């Protein structure tokens, strides 16, 4: 082709290959950690009494590894591969590509070296400590510059629907990540968030929900629009549908966060917004499913024969199922039943395994032979992978939904006396433990399917030609850039204007964010007229940080919802004004154990002492792991003045003296607690151990000073 | 590299007139209209959502708290009705029950499950007080006050209220179990409360 209107380009496929390898490795690691966690829930002894692998420490590693390491690398592989071909341009900068790849892997290693050691911010999927957050933002900016640079130098005038989704992803994730991680450092490893209590909860679930939306959904939809038509060789079903569902999806998705906080002390109006935008999200989500599945229409014979296509079809089907279940669970009645139960765990794994894993597996099986210039080692193995994963997922999904609905019904059952039918929480846990075993089997099957793929891909690459030559592609020159004339109209015109497009996408996600979050953050109406709440004493604060460190929130909530089953079981409804000093908030999202908001004063100190040492001594049948190390480790009181200082800067009314004498104050309170335990045989020397601080915090939970309206009741502390 | 080459996209005869002149790395797009049922779902969810929001936020839709208060009121009434039917501690019933084989078994079993964690296997006390000595903190160690303590609890001191958890028979059984250990003076937790002769 000697035509002057063509030029040659070499795509950077080395980076794509690297990201693909990382995807597979981290996918295996993330799933392995998931299987360990499943085993720990089936039998608490699997925690082995080791702090680093105890459920609360390991669960954040699982979620972060799956979301950011596995799916993250998968997205990058797919975006780097498809973007270059859709723009007919090499990635903007090889250096940035390299920094992006290695920087991201270093962050993952950083996460693996901090989370098991209890270094965490405790906000779900935002647990990474602040130095790692800074690194994430920097690397994300590198990715964005590389991405938009490539777009700028593109040869193709119009950007394809896949790229629309990539743009929305990059901009929204940046916004979400930065706002939710705004924090004030206490030390190199610790920080307190700038938002407290109900505001922190709202910002967190705006983030948490949209991490699912803009990290696990929109980028994968973009990849779907490229790889599905490619793999099946069929045209995309409807261009019009892709326009409508893209814009409606990104505009509506961002509002739906409060459905994670239904019936809590979040203001009613925000909850109502969360409900309706979740309901309205049903159709935009299904728009993507329809466009994916109908693109495959007319080629079903191929789908039946080809495991890669079958994985794509199954992934899209699970996407459709999860995005129907999501709005359903956002309706208050269903939410009251399903929230805090394993139903939610089943729901997210329907999306995580069904949609994300199956899709990325199909993409890897499609890409690896093409990138390494060979053919797939074994279609049989790919078939085996498909069936193992599908059966595993079904076992997982059915067992968790059964467990969740069963437990949800037990929690809310009232007997003829007007009391709870199952007042003993442990009884409702022990009922569903058999389901935890079924889930473990399902998880092991999914992990096995991953191993099958690793073997298949490894043998594929091994058989590939040793010499991997870079291919030159002849692509049309970007002659459209020279002409100032633009005949496009409507959306087609916008597809040629990437800057305007990006601004519009950003505006779409900003509207919902601002309308929901600004009023809540700026509001100062979180003061109650009937009671006051004291800031935490230094020892309580230290205990709270231990609660955060151990990941107690992964199994316990601190939120008595406005539902009779919660009030009768746990006590007075939780009020927004009780959380004003809670940084970070600890409302939790799952009750593997009971709610703890009113646990303060419910049991004597010695009960907690024994319970933390061996939960089954005080709560027969409990599946909680023992926390022996809290009885050996000394509490670091030296850092307490610094902690109080940061809290004061954020608004807690500590006096200068309280800050100055924080360490002594903590010591005195600890000695007082131990004095009360001495008759039970607890030695005086325990006063400097971490367990005492944790007890101080637990005993403080849910305490407030009721104010008689004429006289102000100032309590000692 | 043969794998990377774009094959001709497979377009059905019926779709020929729907093909747009878009071409992205060989990907073609069709101009199918929005599926009718999809538009219906979208329309229905919107027409449900808008009035729903205005009803609960700007009109007289009940607040979440009002809903809770109403349900709690019903529960309280049900509890009161049950209480009234029970008529408090029934000495006759207790005397007839706790010495039977069934009563003893139920008492021991319930004690093991609910009480032992704090009062220990021989009732000598650990977290909770020793129940085998002559010292009593709440009441005088008589049946009626033990019943009251079990049923209503002493929540400020960490003794839970078991009235909502245990059946009347279980409570009678436990009281019988406690009475059978009374004044056995098993060494355990040091005496607390007042000595009752």
mmCIF file of N, CA and C in Angstrom, chain A residues 37-120:
data_model
loop_
_atom_site.group_PDB
_atom_site.id
_atom_site.type_symbol
_atom_site.label_atom_id
_atom_site.label_comp_id
_atom_site.label_asym_id
_atom_site.label_seq_id
_atom_site.Cartn_x
_atom_site.Cartn_y
_atom_site.Cartn_z
ATOM 1 N N UNK A 37 -10.955 -16.857 53.482
ATOM 2 C CA UNK A 37 -11.980 -16.166 54.268
ATOM 3 C C UNK A 37 -13.239 -17.026 54.391
ATOM 4 N N UNK A 38 -13.623 -17.667 53.285
ATOM 5 C CA UNK A 38 -14.817 -18.523 53.309
ATOM 6 C C UNK A 38 -14.619 -19.659 54.304
ATOM 7 N N UNK A 39 -13.391 -20.207 54.331
ATOM 8 C CA UNK A 39 -13.100 -21.296 55.277
ATOM 9 C C UNK A 39 -13.154 -20.780 56.713
ATOM 10 N N UNK A 40 -12.687 -19.545 56.936
ATOM 11 C CA UNK A 40 -12.698 -18.986 58.291
ATOM 12 C C UNK A 40 -14.119 -18.801 58.810
ATOM 13 N N UNK A 41 -15.034 -18.485 57.903
ATOM 14 C CA UNK A 41 -16.420 -18.320 58.327
ATOM 15 C C UNK A 41 -17.080 -19.674 58.572
ATOM 16 N N UNK A 42 -16.672 -20.690 57.780
ATOM 17 C CA UNK A 42 -17.244 -22.016 57.979
ATOM 18 C C UNK A 42 -16.752 -22.612 59.294
ATOM 19 N N UNK A 43 -15.489 -22.357 59.615
ATOM 20 C CA UNK A 43 -14.942 -22.846 60.882
ATOM 21 C C UNK A 43 -13.917 -21.837 61.422
ATOM 22 N N UNK A 44 -14.223 -21.281 62.587
ATOM 23 C CA UNK A 44 -13.405 -20.186 63.116
ATOM 24 C C UNK A 44 -11.965 -20.618 63.383
ATOM 25 N N UNK A 45 -11.722 -21.949 63.540
ATOM 26 C CA UNK A 45 -10.361 -22.403 63.861
ATOM 27 C C UNK A 45 -9.380 -22.094 62.731
ATOM 28 N N UNK A 46 -9.931 -21.933 61.511
ATOM 29 C CA UNK A 46 -9.064 -21.643 60.362
ATOM 30 C C UNK A 46 -8.335 -20.299 60.537
ATOM 31 N N UNK A 47 -8.852 -19.427 61.403
ATOM 32 C CA UNK A 47 -8.136 -18.177 61.689
ATOM 33 C C UNK A 47 -6.775 -18.443 62.329
ATOM 34 N N UNK A 48 -6.610 -19.642 62.875
ATOM 35 C CA UNK A 48 -5.338 -20.106 63.449
ATOM 36 C C UNK A 48 -4.823 -19.229 64.585
ATOM 37 N N UNK A 49 -5.646 -18.311 65.071
ATOM 38 C CA UNK A 49 -5.179 -17.439 66.146
ATOM 39 C C UNK A 49 -4.087 -16.483 65.707
ATOM 40 N N UNK A 50 -3.886 -16.379 64.381
ATOM 41 C CA UNK A 50 -2.847 -15.478 63.863
ATOM 42 C C UNK A 50 -3.481 -14.153 63.454
ATOM 43 N N UNK A 51 -2.954 -13.063 64.002
ATOM 44 C CA UNK A 51 -3.593 -11.783 63.734
ATOM 45 C C UNK A 51 -3.603 -11.427 62.249
ATOM 46 N N UNK A 52 -2.535 -11.790 61.528
ATOM 47 C CA UNK A 52 -2.402 -11.326 60.136
ATOM 48 C C UNK A 52 -3.395 -11.963 59.186
ATOM 49 N N UNK A 53 -3.877 -13.157 59.531
ATOM 50 C CA UNK A 53 -4.833 -13.798 58.629
ATOM 51 C C UNK A 53 -6.229 -13.880 59.223
ATOM 52 N N UNK A 54 -6.435 -13.234 60.361
ATOM 53 C CA UNK A 54 -7.781 -13.236 60.939
ATOM 54 C C UNK A 54 -8.737 -12.487 60.005
ATOM 55 N N UNK A 55 -9.994 -12.953 59.980
ATOM 56 C CA UNK A 55 -10.974 -12.463 59.010
ATOM 57 C C UNK A 55 -10.969 -10.941 58.842
ATOM 58 N N UNK A 56 -11.016 -10.226 59.949
ATOM 59 C CA UNK A 56 -11.124 -8.768 59.875
ATOM 60 C C UNK A 56 -9.951 -8.105 59.170
ATOM 61 N N UNK A 57 -8.768 -8.704 59.282
ATOM 62 C CA UNK A 57 -7.588 -8.147 58.622
ATOM 63 C C UNK A 57 -7.541 -8.543 57.148
ATOM 64 N N UNK A 58 -8.012 -9.776 56.862
ATOM 65 C CA UNK A 58 -7.834 -10.344 55.529
ATOM 66 C C UNK A 58 -8.944 -9.935 54.563
ATOM 67 N N UNK A 59 -10.126 -9.661 55.094
ATOM 68 C CA UNK A 59 -11.237 -9.347 54.208
ATOM 69 C C UNK A 59 -10.945 -8.122 53.327
ATOM 70 N N UNK A 60 -10.375 -7.039 53.878
ATOM 71 C CA UNK A 60 -10.048 -5.909 52.999
ATOM 72 C C UNK A 60 -9.029 -6.290 51.921
ATOM 73 N N UNK A 61 -8.151 -7.216 52.235
ATOM 74 C CA UNK A 61 -7.160 -7.631 51.232
ATOM 75 C C UNK A 61 -7.873 -8.323 50.068
ATOM 76 N N UNK A 62 -8.865 -9.156 50.397
ATOM 77 C CA UNK A 62 -9.636 -9.846 49.355
ATOM 78 C C UNK A 62 -10.356 -8.844 48.456
ATOM 79 N N UNK A 63 -11.115 -7.923 49.049
ATOM 80 C CA UNK A 63 -11.900 -6.994 48.237
ATOM 81 C C UNK A 63 -10.982 -6.087 47.414
ATOM 82 N N UNK A 64 -9.930 -5.584 48.037
ATOM 83 C CA UNK A 64 -9.028 -4.694 47.294
ATOM 84 C C UNK A 64 -8.273 -5.436 46.199
ATOM 85 N N UNK A 65 -7.873 -6.671 46.487
ATOM 86 C CA UNK A 65 -7.140 -7.443 45.482
ATOM 87 C C UNK A 65 -8.038 -7.731 44.286
ATOM 88 N N UNK A 66 -9.279 -8.121 44.547
ATOM 89 C CA UNK A 66 -10.183 -8.429 43.434
ATOM 90 C C UNK A 66 -10.500 -7.163 42.642
ATOM 91 N N UNK A 67 -10.865 -6.092 43.344
ATOM 92 C CA UNK A 67 -11.293 -4.888 42.626
ATOM 93 C C UNK A 67 -10.109 -4.230 41.915
ATOM 94 N N UNK A 68 -9.088 -3.872 42.683
ATOM 95 C CA UNK A 68 -8.043 -3.030 42.096
ATOM 96 C C UNK A 68 -6.923 -3.818 41.429
ATOM 97 N N UNK A 69 -6.602 -4.999 41.978
ATOM 98 C CA UNK A 69 -5.502 -5.762 41.389
ATOM 99 C C UNK A 69 -6.001 -6.614 40.222
ATOM 100 N N UNK A 70 -7.010 -7.429 40.468
ATOM 101 C CA UNK A 70 -7.503 -8.322 39.416
ATOM 102 C C UNK A 70 -8.265 -7.538 38.334
ATOM 103 N N UNK A 71 -9.400 -6.956 38.710
ATOM 104 C CA UNK A 71 -10.198 -6.247 37.698
ATOM 105 C C UNK A 71 -9.425 -5.029 37.184
ATOM 106 N N UNK A 72 -8.710 -4.335 38.076
ATOM 107 C CA UNK A 72 -7.934 -3.161 37.652
ATOM 108 C C UNK A 72 -6.972 -3.493 36.532
ATOM 109 N N UNK A 73 -6.121 -4.486 36.746
ATOM 110 C CA UNK A 73 -5.164 -4.859 35.706
ATOM 111 C C UNK A 73 -5.881 -5.336 34.448
ATOM 112 N N UNK A 74 -6.999 -6.042 34.633
ATOM 113 C CA UNK A 74 -7.772 -6.509 33.483
ATOM 114 C C UNK A 74 -8.294 -5.345 32.650
ATOM 115 N N UNK A 75 -8.802 -4.323 33.361
ATOM 116 C CA UNK A 75 -9.291 -3.135 32.645
ATOM 117 C C UNK A 75 -8.143 -2.494 31.865
ATOM 118 N N UNK A 76 -7.004 -2.332 32.545
ATOM 119 C CA UNK A 76 -5.878 -1.661 31.883
ATOM 120 C C UNK A 76 -5.437 -2.444 30.644
ATOM 121 N N UNK A 77 -5.368 -3.777 30.768
ATOM 122 C CA UNK A 77 -4.980 -4.600 29.619
ATOM 123 C C UNK A 77 -5.942 -4.350 28.462
ATOM 124 N N UNK A 78 -7.236 -4.434 28.758
ATOM 125 C CA UNK A 78 -8.243 -4.271 27.704
ATOM 126 C C UNK A 78 -8.256 -2.865 27.127
ATOM 127 N N UNK A 79 -8.108 -1.865 28.010
ATOM 128 C CA UNK A 79 -8.141 -0.477 27.527
ATOM 129 C C UNK A 79 -6.912 -0.208 26.648
ATOM 130 N N UNK A 80 -5.732 -0.618 27.113
ATOM 131 C CA UNK A 80 -4.515 -0.361 26.320
ATOM 132 C C UNK A 80 -4.591 -1.069 24.974
ATOM 133 N N UNK A 81 -5.151 -2.266 24.961
ATOM 134 C CA UNK A 81 -5.244 -3.010 23.702
ATOM 135 C C UNK A 81 -6.280 -2.392 22.762
ATOM 136 N N UNK A 82 -7.475 -2.155 23.271
ATOM 137 C CA UNK A 82 -8.558 -1.708 22.388
ATOM 138 C C UNK A 82 -8.420 -0.237 22.014
ATOM 139 N N UNK A 83 -7.937 0.573 22.958
ATOM 140 C CA UNK A 83 -7.842 2.013 22.683
ATOM 141 C C UNK A 83 -6.934 2.286 21.478
ATOM 142 N N UNK A 84 -5.786 1.610 21.439
ATOM 143 C CA UNK A 84 -4.852 1.849 20.338
ATOM 144 C C UNK A 84 -5.484 1.480 19.000
ATOM 145 N N UNK A 85 -6.269 0.397 19.003
ATOM 146 C CA UNK A 85 -6.883 -0.047 17.752
ATOM 147 C C UNK A 85 -8.089 0.805 17.382
ATOM 148 N N UNK A 86 -8.767 1.329 18.384
ATOM 149 C CA UNK A 86 -9.951 2.151 18.099
ATOM 150 C C UNK A 86 -9.569 3.573 17.696
ATOM 151 N N UNK A 87 -8.360 3.995 18.105
ATOM 152 C CA UNK A 87 -7.926 5.341 17.727
ATOM 153 C C UNK A 87 -6.909 5.281 16.595
ATOM 154 N N UNK A 88 -6.473 4.049 16.263
ATOM 155 C CA UNK A 88 -5.430 3.836 15.252
ATOM 156 C C UNK A 88 -4.165 4.618 15.621
ATOM 157 N N UNK A 89 -3.852 4.622 16.891
ATOM 158 C CA UNK A 89 -2.673 5.345 17.365
ATOM 159 C C UNK A 89 -1.999 4.546 18.476
ATOM 160 N N UNK A 90 -0.678 4.629 18.531
ATOM 161 C CA UNK A 90 0.048 4.000 19.620
ATOM 162 C C UNK A 90 -0.227 4.776 20.900
ATOM 163 N N UNK A 91 -0.069 4.104 22.046
ATOM 164 C CA UNK A 91 -0.256 4.812 23.307
ATOM 165 C C UNK A 91 0.636 6.055 23.326
ATOM 166 N N UNK A 92 0.133 7.087 23.937
ATOM 167 C CA UNK A 92 0.763 8.402 23.941
ATOM 168 C C UNK A 92 2.226 8.351 24.355
ATOM 169 N N UNK A 93 2.535 7.645 25.453
ATOM 170 C CA UNK A 93 3.917 7.634 25.944
ATOM 171 C C UNK A 93 4.288 6.266 26.506
ATOM 172 N N UNK A 94 5.321 5.682 25.960
ATOM 173 C CA UNK A 94 5.783 4.388 26.473
ATOM 174 C C UNK A 94 6.262 4.510 27.913
ATOM 175 N N UNK A 95 6.856 5.651 28.229
ATOM 176 C CA UNK A 95 7.344 5.852 29.593
ATOM 177 C C UNK A 95 6.162 5.852 30.576
ATOM 178 N N UNK A 96 5.108 6.597 30.221
ATOM 179 C CA UNK A 96 3.938 6.643 31.098
ATOM 180 C C UNK A 96 3.306 5.253 31.218
ATOM 181 N N UNK A 97 3.269 4.511 30.102
ATOM 182 C CA UNK A 97 2.715 3.155 30.159
ATOM 183 C C UNK A 97 3.484 2.320 31.170
ATOM 184 N N UNK A 98 4.811 2.463 31.132
ATOM 185 C CA UNK A 98 5.660 1.692 32.018
ATOM 186 C C UNK A 98 5.468 2.117 33.482
ATOM 187 N N UNK A 99 5.422 3.433 33.697
ATOM 188 C CA UNK A 99 5.201 3.934 35.066
ATOM 189 C C UNK A 99 3.840 3.448 35.563
ATOM 190 N N UNK A 100 2.861 3.514 34.692
ATOM 191 C CA UNK A 100 1.518 3.074 35.061
ATOM 192 C C UNK A 100 1.555 1.604 35.502
ATOM 193 N N UNK A 101 2.158 0.762 34.666
ATOM 194 C CA UNK A 101 2.173 -0.663 34.990
ATOM 195 C C UNK A 101 2.896 -0.943 36.301
ATOM 196 N N UNK A 102 4.146 -0.494 36.390
ATOM 197 C CA UNK A 102 4.933 -0.826 37.586
ATOM 198 C C UNK A 102 4.423 -0.120 38.831
ATOM 199 N N UNK A 103 3.971 1.124 38.652
ATOM 200 C CA UNK A 103 3.417 1.859 39.790
ATOM 201 C C UNK A 103 2.216 1.121 40.373
ATOM 202 N N UNK A 104 1.357 0.662 39.493
ATOM 203 C CA UNK A 104 0.144 -0.037 39.958
ATOM 204 C C UNK A 104 0.501 -1.324 40.688
ATOM 205 N N UNK A 105 1.472 -2.065 40.149
ATOM 206 C CA UNK A 105 1.856 -3.321 40.815
ATOM 207 C C UNK A 105 2.479 -3.022 42.184
ATOM 208 N N UNK A 106 3.251 -1.938 42.269
ATOM 209 C CA UNK A 106 3.861 -1.589 43.559
ATOM 210 C C UNK A 106 2.787 -1.235 44.589
ATOM 211 N N UNK A 107 1.761 -0.538 44.134
ATOM 212 C CA UNK A 107 0.664 -0.193 45.047
ATOM 213 C C UNK A 107 0.019 -1.470 45.587
ATOM 214 N N UNK A 108 -0.162 -2.448 44.689
ATOM 215 C CA UNK A 108 -0.780 -3.711 45.109
ATOM 216 C C UNK A 108 0.104 -4.408 46.143
ATOM 217 N N UNK A 109 1.401 -4.425 45.881
ATOM 218 C CA UNK A 109 2.312 -5.026 46.853
ATOM 219 C C UNK A 109 2.234 -4.244 48.166
ATOM 220 N N UNK A 110 2.157 -2.925 48.053
ATOM 221 C CA UNK A 110 2.017 -2.086 49.247
ATOM 222 C C UNK A 110 0.769 -2.443 50.031
ATOM 223 N N UNK A 111 -0.313 -2.685 49.317
ATOM 224 C CA UNK A 111 -1.569 -3.067 49.988
ATOM 225 C C UNK A 111 -1.399 -4.399 50.708
ATOM 226 N N UNK A 112 -0.737 -5.337 50.041
ATOM 227 C CA UNK A 112 -0.558 -6.665 50.633
ATOM 228 C C UNK A 112 0.368 -6.614 51.844
ATOM 229 N N UNK A 113 1.220 -5.587 51.898
ATOM 230 C CA UNK A 113 2.148 -5.470 53.027
ATOM 231 C C UNK A 113 1.612 -4.584 54.144
ATOM 232 N N UNK A 114 0.454 -3.978 53.943
ATOM 233 C CA UNK A 114 -0.096 -3.131 55.004
ATOM 234 C C UNK A 114 -1.398 -3.701 55.586
ATOM 235 N N UNK A 115 -2.329 -4.093 54.719
ATOM 236 C CA UNK A 115 -3.648 -4.517 55.226
ATOM 237 C C UNK A 115 -3.577 -5.661 56.242
ATOM 238 N N UNK A 116 -2.800 -6.732 55.978
ATOM 239 C CA UNK A 116 -2.758 -7.816 56.980
ATOM 240 C C UNK A 116 -2.152 -7.370 58.311
ATOM 241 N N UNK A 117 -1.432 -6.261 58.292
ATOM 242 C CA UNK A 117 -0.825 -5.768 59.534
ATOM 243 C C UNK A 117 -1.723 -4.751 60.233
ATOM 244 N N UNK A 118 -2.933 -4.647 59.749
ATOM 245 C CA UNK A 118 -3.895 -3.778 60.418
ATOM 246 C C UNK A 118 -3.739 -2.314 60.064
ATOM 247 N N UNK A 119 -2.960 -2.019 59.037
ATOM 248 C CA UNK A 119 -2.827 -0.630 58.608
ATOM 249 C C UNK A 119 -3.945 -0.367 57.609
ATOM 250 N N UNK A 120 -4.974 0.318 58.095
ATOM 251 C CA UNK A 120 -6.187 0.445 57.291
ATOM 252 C C UNK A 120 -6.949 1.706 57.652
#
